[in-house]
Amino acid sequence: MTPMMMGGPGGPKMGGFGGPGGPGNRKPVKENPNSVQISKENAKFTMKNGFLFMACPKDAEPRRVLLHRDFPFDHPWSYISVLSTDNMELAFLQDVNLFDGEEKEMIVRELERKYYTPSIKKILSVKDRFGFSYWDVETESGKVTFTLQDTFKSISRAGDNKLFFSDVDGNRFVIENIEALDRKSHKKIELYL
């Protein structure tokens, strides 16, 4: 295994979410010792019926693939695992910039779709009941209500001021900078900091 794969599929879990869907929700990934590093020289990406396919080597039969960020918070566009639909790692991509044009757009679009994380701009209310917390927030896309189970475990800090939330339905939200929140919002979240 190459050093860059540490913390990725099959490697030690890094703190925080541990992958899409929140703490402990990531499906186990089968490590593949034959996993190869890909670039535009040895792999080709295509879209078919809304799904991403990869051919590696380029002249092989394309197969449907899923993308997984090994370090979603620190390196969102680097260290990408390319997985089969049964979660076997087929290849890894050191950086999306190793591809260009339409292929790079497909990779970026697929990662943005999978890791869509609305940014919370204001916290309207937070209510705790029976181990759950109910949040009414304002995001860049409008007002949203979501529920956290075991609130302290469902909020992860990335750096000094960035917070990630993973709700009971596997949705993710982010506060880019808690210091930029208005006073009322900051007061509502202080308990969880």
PDB file of C-alpha atoms in Angstrom:
ATOM      1  CA  MET A   1       0.000   0.000   0.000  1.00  0.00           C
ATOM      2  CA  THR A   2       1.354   3.420  -0.879  1.00  0.00           C
ATOM      3  CA  PRO A   3       1.734   6.046   1.885  1.00  0.00           C
ATOM      4  CA  MET A   4      -0.976   8.210   0.345  1.00  0.00           C
ATOM      5  CA  MET A   5      -3.576   5.537   1.001  1.00  0.00           C
ATOM      6  CA  MET A   6      -3.199   5.760   4.785  1.00  0.00           C
ATOM      7  CA  GLY A   7      -6.573   6.683   6.230  1.00  0.00           C
ATOM      8  CA  GLY A   8      -8.386   5.664   3.065  1.00  0.00           C
ATOM      9  CA  PRO A   9     -10.335   2.510   2.373  1.00  0.00           C
ATOM     10  CA  GLY A  10      -8.896  -0.301   4.413  1.00  0.00           C
ATOM     11  CA  GLY A  11      -6.531   2.054   6.250  1.00  0.00           C
ATOM     12  CA  PRO A  12      -6.834   3.508   9.743  1.00  0.00           C
ATOM     13  CA  LYS A  13      -9.854   5.727  10.276  1.00  0.00           C
ATOM     14  CA  MET A  14      -9.109   9.373  10.738  1.00  0.00           C
ATOM     15  CA  GLY A  15     -11.157  11.428  13.226  1.00  0.00           C
ATOM     16  CA  GLY A  16     -14.387  13.180  12.321  1.00  0.00           C
ATOM     17  CA  PHE A  17     -16.976  11.577  10.130  1.00  0.00           C
ATOM     18  CA  GLY A  18     -14.861   8.731   8.765  1.00  0.00           C
ATOM     19  CA  GLY A  19     -16.571   9.188   5.408  1.00  0.00           C
ATOM     20  CA  PRO A  20     -19.864  10.180   3.884  1.00  0.00           C
ATOM     21  CA  GLY A  21     -22.993   9.762   5.901  1.00  0.00           C
ATOM     22  CA  GLY A  22     -21.544  10.588   9.289  1.00  0.00           C
ATOM     23  CA  PRO A  23     -19.817   8.780  12.123  1.00  0.00           C
ATOM     24  CA  GLY A  24     -19.902   5.043  11.747  1.00  0.00           C
ATOM     25  CA  ASN A  25     -22.235   5.172   8.730  1.00  0.00           C
ATOM     26  CA  ARG A  26     -19.604   4.486   6.114  1.00  0.00           C
ATOM     27  CA  LYS A  27     -19.898   1.068   4.525  1.00  0.00           C
ATOM     28  CA  PRO A  28     -16.824  -1.093   5.019  1.00  0.00           C
ATOM     29  CA  VAL A  29     -14.514  -1.001   2.012  1.00  0.00           C
ATOM     30  CA  LYS A  30     -12.682  -4.060   0.774  1.00  0.00           C
ATOM     31  CA  GLU A  31      -8.989  -3.307   0.394  1.00  0.00           C
ATOM     32  CA  ASN A  32      -7.533  -4.295  -2.944  1.00  0.00           C
ATOM     33  CA  PRO A  33      -3.746  -4.890  -3.078  1.00  0.00           C
ATOM     34  CA  ASN A  34      -3.961  -4.567  -6.891  1.00  0.00           C
ATOM     35  CA  SER A  35      -5.366  -1.033  -6.726  1.00  0.00           C
ATOM     36  CA  VAL A  36      -3.554   1.245  -9.195  1.00  0.00           C
ATOM     37  CA  GLN A  37      -2.900   4.961  -9.308  1.00  0.00           C
ATOM     38  CA  ILE A  38      -4.763   6.461 -12.259  1.00  0.00           C
ATOM     39  CA  SER A  39      -4.363   9.471 -14.517  1.00  0.00           C
ATOM     40  CA  LYS A  40      -5.583  10.382 -18.001  1.00  0.00           C
ATOM     41  CA  GLU A  41      -2.739   8.236 -19.400  1.00  0.00           C
ATOM     42  CA  ASN A  42      -4.094   4.918 -18.081  1.00  0.00           C
ATOM     43  CA  ALA A  43      -7.808   5.478 -17.322  1.00  0.00           C
ATOM     44  CA  LYS A  44     -10.877   6.931 -19.005  1.00  0.00           C
ATOM     45  CA  PHE A  45     -14.111   8.172 -17.377  1.00  0.00           C
ATOM     46  CA  THR A  46     -17.501   8.317 -19.089  1.00  0.00           C
ATOM     47  CA  MET A  47     -21.101   8.909 -18.004  1.00  0.00           C
ATOM     48  CA  LYS A  48     -23.901   6.515 -18.963  1.00  0.00           C
ATOM     49  CA  ASN A  49     -27.520   6.876 -17.820  1.00  0.00           C
ATOM     50  CA  GLY A  50     -26.421   9.289 -15.063  1.00  0.00           C
ATOM     51  CA  PHE A  51     -23.771   6.932 -13.657  1.00  0.00           C
ATOM     52  CA  LEU A  52     -19.976   7.292 -13.722  1.00  0.00           C
ATOM     53  CA  PHE A  53     -17.989   4.568 -15.518  1.00  0.00           C
ATOM     54  CA  MET A  54     -14.232   4.008 -15.668  1.00  0.00           C
ATOM     55  CA  ALA A  55     -12.099   1.990 -18.073  1.00  0.00           C
ATOM     56  CA  CYS A  56      -8.658   1.082 -16.692  1.00  0.00           C
ATOM     57  CA  PRO A  57      -6.630   0.368 -18.737  1.00  0.00           C
ATOM     58  CA  LYS A  58      -8.224   2.746 -21.238  1.00  0.00           C
ATOM     59  CA  ASP A  59      -9.097  -0.011 -23.711  1.00  0.00           C
ATOM     60  CA  ALA A  60     -10.789  -2.208 -21.057  1.00  0.00           C
ATOM     61  CA  GLU A  61     -14.548  -2.604 -20.756  1.00  0.00           C
ATOM     62  CA  PRO A  62     -15.866   0.388 -18.733  1.00  0.00           C
ATOM     63  CA  ARG A  63     -17.431  -0.492 -15.385  1.00  0.00           C
ATOM     64  CA  ARG A  64     -19.611   1.559 -13.098  1.00  0.00           C
ATOM     65  CA  VAL A  65     -17.646   3.190 -10.270  1.00  0.00           C
ATOM     66  CA  LEU A  66     -18.193   5.228  -7.129  1.00  0.00           C
ATOM     67  CA  LEU A  67     -15.837   7.927  -5.851  1.00  0.00           C
ATOM     68  CA  HIS A  68     -14.796   8.303  -2.229  1.00  0.00           C
ATOM     69  CA  ARG A  69     -12.761  11.097  -0.657  1.00  0.00           C
ATOM     70  CA  ASP A  70     -10.166   9.589   1.675  1.00  0.00           C
ATOM     71  CA  PHE A  71      -9.654  12.960   3.422  1.00  0.00           C
ATOM     72  CA  PRO A  72     -12.933  14.821   2.778  1.00  0.00           C
ATOM     73  CA  PHE A  73     -12.182  17.846   4.962  1.00  0.00           C
ATOM     74  CA  ASP A  74      -8.462  18.417   4.441  1.00  0.00           C
ATOM     75  CA  HIS A  75      -8.038  17.320   0.802  1.00  0.00           C
ATOM     76  CA  PRO A  76     -11.418  17.337  -0.974  1.00  0.00           C
ATOM     77  CA  TRP A  77      -9.861  17.172  -4.480  1.00  0.00           C
ATOM     78  CA  SER A  78      -6.964  14.820  -3.715  1.00  0.00           C
ATOM     79  CA  TYR A  79      -6.647  11.202  -2.552  1.00  0.00           C
ATOM     80  CA  ILE A  80      -9.808   9.910  -4.199  1.00  0.00           C
ATOM     81  CA  SER A  81     -10.589   6.190  -4.062  1.00  0.00           C
ATOM     82  CA  VAL A  82     -12.356   4.738  -7.093  1.00  0.00           C
ATOM     83  CA  LEU A  83     -14.623   1.925  -5.888  1.00  0.00           C
ATOM     84  CA  SER A  84     -16.662  -0.775  -7.551  1.00  0.00           C
ATOM     85  CA  THR A  85     -20.380  -0.898  -6.749  1.00  0.00           C
ATOM     86  CA  ASP A  86     -19.618  -3.582  -4.120  1.00  0.00           C
ATOM     87  CA  ASN A  87     -17.128  -1.208  -2.415  1.00  0.00           C
ATOM     88  CA  MET A  88     -13.914  -2.866  -3.649  1.00  0.00           C
ATOM     89  CA  GLU A  89     -11.206  -0.313  -4.300  1.00  0.00           C
ATOM     90  CA  LEU A  90     -10.255  -0.523  -7.982  1.00  0.00           C
ATOM     91  CA  ALA A  91      -7.919   2.460  -8.217  1.00  0.00           C
ATOM     92  CA  PHE A  92      -6.960   5.717  -6.575  1.00  0.00           C
ATOM     93  CA  LEU A  93      -6.618   9.198  -7.969  1.00  0.00           C
ATOM     94  CA  GLN A  94      -3.981  11.364  -6.329  1.00  0.00           C
ATOM     95  CA  ASP A  95      -5.519  14.608  -7.606  1.00  0.00           C
ATOM     96  CA  VAL A  96      -8.485  15.479  -9.837  1.00  0.00           C
ATOM     97  CA  ASN A  97      -6.175  17.822 -11.787  1.00  0.00           C
ATOM     98  CA  LEU A  98      -4.508  14.745 -13.306  1.00  0.00           C
ATOM     99  CA  PHE A  99      -7.551  14.761 -15.608  1.00  0.00           C
ATOM    100  CA  ASP A 100      -8.788  17.674 -17.672  1.00  0.00           C
ATOM    101  CA  GLY A 101     -11.686  18.765 -19.834  1.00  0.00           C
ATOM    102  CA  GLU A 102     -14.895  16.758 -19.762  1.00  0.00           C
ATOM    103  CA  GLU A 103     -13.435  13.909 -17.700  1.00  0.00           C
ATOM    104  CA  LYS A 104     -12.336  16.278 -14.915  1.00  0.00           C
ATOM    105  CA  GLU A 105     -15.801  17.910 -14.983  1.00  0.00           C
ATOM    106  CA  MET A 106     -17.433  14.476 -14.563  1.00  0.00           C
ATOM    107  CA  ILE A 107     -15.203  13.627 -11.579  1.00  0.00           C
ATOM    108  CA  VAL A 108     -15.766  17.009  -9.902  1.00  0.00           C
ATOM    109  CA  ARG A 109     -19.533  16.900 -10.526  1.00  0.00           C
ATOM    110  CA  GLU A 110     -19.790  13.376  -9.084  1.00  0.00           C
ATOM    111  CA  LEU A 111     -17.816  14.346  -5.949  1.00  0.00           C
ATOM    112  CA  GLU A 112     -19.890  17.522  -5.475  1.00  0.00           C
ATOM    113  CA  ARG A 113     -23.115  15.527  -5.831  1.00  0.00           C
ATOM    114  CA  LYS A 114     -22.005  12.868  -3.350  1.00  0.00           C
ATOM    115  CA  TYR A 115     -20.584  15.305  -0.816  1.00  0.00           C
ATOM    116  CA  TYR A 116     -23.192  18.070  -1.120  1.00  0.00           C
ATOM    117  CA  THR A 117     -22.996  19.989   2.170  1.00  0.00           C
ATOM    118  CA  PRO A 118     -25.178  23.103   2.579  1.00  0.00           C
ATOM    119  CA  SER A 119     -23.554  25.903   4.562  1.00  0.00           C
ATOM    120  CA  ILE A 120     -25.436  27.069   7.675  1.00  0.00           C
ATOM    121  CA  LYS A 121     -25.625  30.870   7.849  1.00  0.00           C
ATOM    122  CA  LYS A 122     -27.918  31.286  10.867  1.00  0.00           C
ATOM    123  CA  ILE A 123     -29.276  29.028  13.644  1.00  0.00           C
ATOM    124  CA  LEU A 124     -32.932  29.837  14.272  1.00  0.00           C
ATOM    125  CA  SER A 125     -33.589  27.305  17.051  1.00  0.00           C
ATOM    126  CA  VAL A 126     -32.210  24.167  18.699  1.00  0.00           C
ATOM    127  CA  LYS A 127     -34.356  21.899  20.918  1.00  0.00           C
ATOM    128  CA  ASP A 128     -33.118  18.828  22.808  1.00  0.00           C
ATOM    129  CA  ARG A 129     -35.462  15.897  23.551  1.00  0.00           C
ATOM    130  CA  PHE A 130     -34.683  12.324  24.601  1.00  0.00           C
ATOM    131  CA  GLY A 131     -31.144  12.206  23.152  1.00  0.00           C
ATOM    132  CA  PHE A 132     -32.077  13.979  19.923  1.00  0.00           C
ATOM    133  CA  SER A 133     -31.634  17.624  18.978  1.00  0.00           C
ATOM    134  CA  TYR A 134     -33.916  19.372  16.494  1.00  0.00           C
ATOM    135  CA  TRP A 135     -32.378  22.191  14.464  1.00  0.00           C
ATOM    136  CA  ASP A 136     -34.038  24.969  12.472  1.00  0.00           C
ATOM    137  CA  VAL A 137     -31.376  26.736  10.439  1.00  0.00           C
ATOM    138  CA  GLU A 138     -30.966  29.052   7.515  1.00  0.00           C
ATOM    139  CA  THR A 139     -28.594  27.856   4.789  1.00  0.00           C
ATOM    140  CA  GLU A 140     -27.455  29.401   1.520  1.00  0.00           C
ATOM    141  CA  SER A 141     -30.328  27.436  -0.073  1.00  0.00           C
ATOM    142  CA  GLY A 142     -33.033  28.543   2.385  1.00  0.00           C
ATOM    143  CA  LYS A 143     -34.490  27.322   5.673  1.00  0.00           C
ATOM    144  CA  VAL A 144     -33.859  23.703   6.673  1.00  0.00           C
ATOM    145  CA  THR A 145     -34.913  21.549   9.628  1.00  0.00           C
ATOM    146  CA  PHE A 146     -32.841  18.519  10.617  1.00  0.00           C
ATOM    147  CA  THR A 147     -32.410  16.132  13.550  1.00  0.00           C
ATOM    148  CA  LEU A 148     -29.210  14.951  15.220  1.00  0.00           C
ATOM    149  CA  GLN A 149     -28.984  11.810  17.322  1.00  0.00           C
ATOM    150  CA  ASP A 150     -26.353  12.000  20.070  1.00  0.00           C
ATOM    151  CA  THR A 151     -25.599  15.609  19.192  1.00  0.00           C
ATOM    152  CA  PHE A 152     -22.029  15.740  20.485  1.00  0.00           C
ATOM    153  CA  LYS A 153     -21.022  12.761  18.294  1.00  0.00           C
ATOM    154  CA  SER A 154     -22.907  14.163  15.274  1.00  0.00           C
ATOM    155  CA  ILE A 155     -20.924  17.410  15.224  1.00  0.00           C
ATOM    156  CA  SER A 156     -17.288  17.292  14.120  1.00  0.00           C
ATOM    157  CA  ARG A 157     -14.790  20.121  14.274  1.00  0.00           C
ATOM    158  CA  ALA A 158     -12.404  20.653  11.364  1.00  0.00           C
ATOM    159  CA  GLY A 159      -9.779  23.196  12.319  1.00  0.00           C
ATOM    160  CA  ASP A 160     -10.485  25.936  14.823  1.00  0.00           C
ATOM    161  CA  ASN A 161     -13.765  27.369  13.529  1.00  0.00           C
ATOM    162  CA  LYS A 162     -15.315  24.910  11.061  1.00  0.00           C
ATOM    163  CA  LEU A 163     -18.081  22.500  12.140  1.00  0.00           C
ATOM    164  CA  PHE A 164     -19.660  19.592  10.254  1.00  0.00           C
ATOM    165  CA  PHE A 165     -23.065  18.127  11.168  1.00  0.00           C
ATOM    166  CA  SER A 166     -24.386  14.702  10.160  1.00  0.00           C
ATOM    167  CA  ASP A 167     -28.113  14.247  10.676  1.00  0.00           C
ATOM    168  CA  VAL A 168     -30.158  11.070  11.265  1.00  0.00           C
ATOM    169  CA  ASP A 169     -30.876  10.780   7.527  1.00  0.00           C
ATOM    170  CA  GLY A 170     -27.185  10.933   6.531  1.00  0.00           C
ATOM    171  CA  ASN A 171     -27.339  14.542   5.301  1.00  0.00           C
ATOM    172  CA  ARG A 172     -24.365  16.773   5.968  1.00  0.00           C
ATOM    173  CA  PHE A 173     -24.242  20.468   6.859  1.00  0.00           C
ATOM    174  CA  VAL A 174     -21.350  22.810   7.583  1.00  0.00           C
ATOM    175  CA  ILE A 175     -20.693  26.014   9.471  1.00  0.00           C
ATOM    176  CA  GLU A 176     -17.647  27.400   7.669  1.00  0.00           C
ATOM    177  CA  ASN A 177     -16.689  29.773  10.484  1.00  0.00           C
ATOM    178  CA  ILE A 178     -18.463  29.759  13.857  1.00  0.00           C
ATOM    179  CA  GLU A 179     -16.958  33.183  14.615  1.00  0.00           C
ATOM    180  CA  ALA A 180     -18.835  34.629  11.617  1.00  0.00           C
ATOM    181  CA  LEU A 181     -22.245  33.616  13.044  1.00  0.00           C
ATOM    182  CA  ASP A 182     -24.465  36.346  14.485  1.00  0.00           C
ATOM    183  CA  ARG A 183     -24.595  36.594  18.291  1.00  0.00           C
ATOM    184  CA  LYS A 184     -27.943  34.796  18.692  1.00  0.00           C
ATOM    185  CA  SER A 185     -26.821  31.884  16.502  1.00  0.00           C
ATOM    186  CA  HIS A 186     -23.504  31.613  18.324  1.00  0.00           C
ATOM    187  CA  LYS A 187     -25.315  31.503  21.694  1.00  0.00           C
ATOM    188  CA  LYS A 188     -27.537  28.627  20.475  1.00  0.00           C
ATOM    189  CA  ILE A 189     -24.516  26.497  19.536  1.00  0.00           C
ATOM    190  CA  GLU A 190     -22.205  27.356  22.449  1.00  0.00           C
ATOM    191  CA  LEU A 191     -23.279  24.290  24.439  1.00  0.00           C
ATOM    192  CA  TYR A 192     -21.948  22.001  21.681  1.00  0.00           C
ATOM    193  CA  LEU A 193     -18.567  23.683  21.161  1.00  0.00           C
TER     194      LEU A 193
END
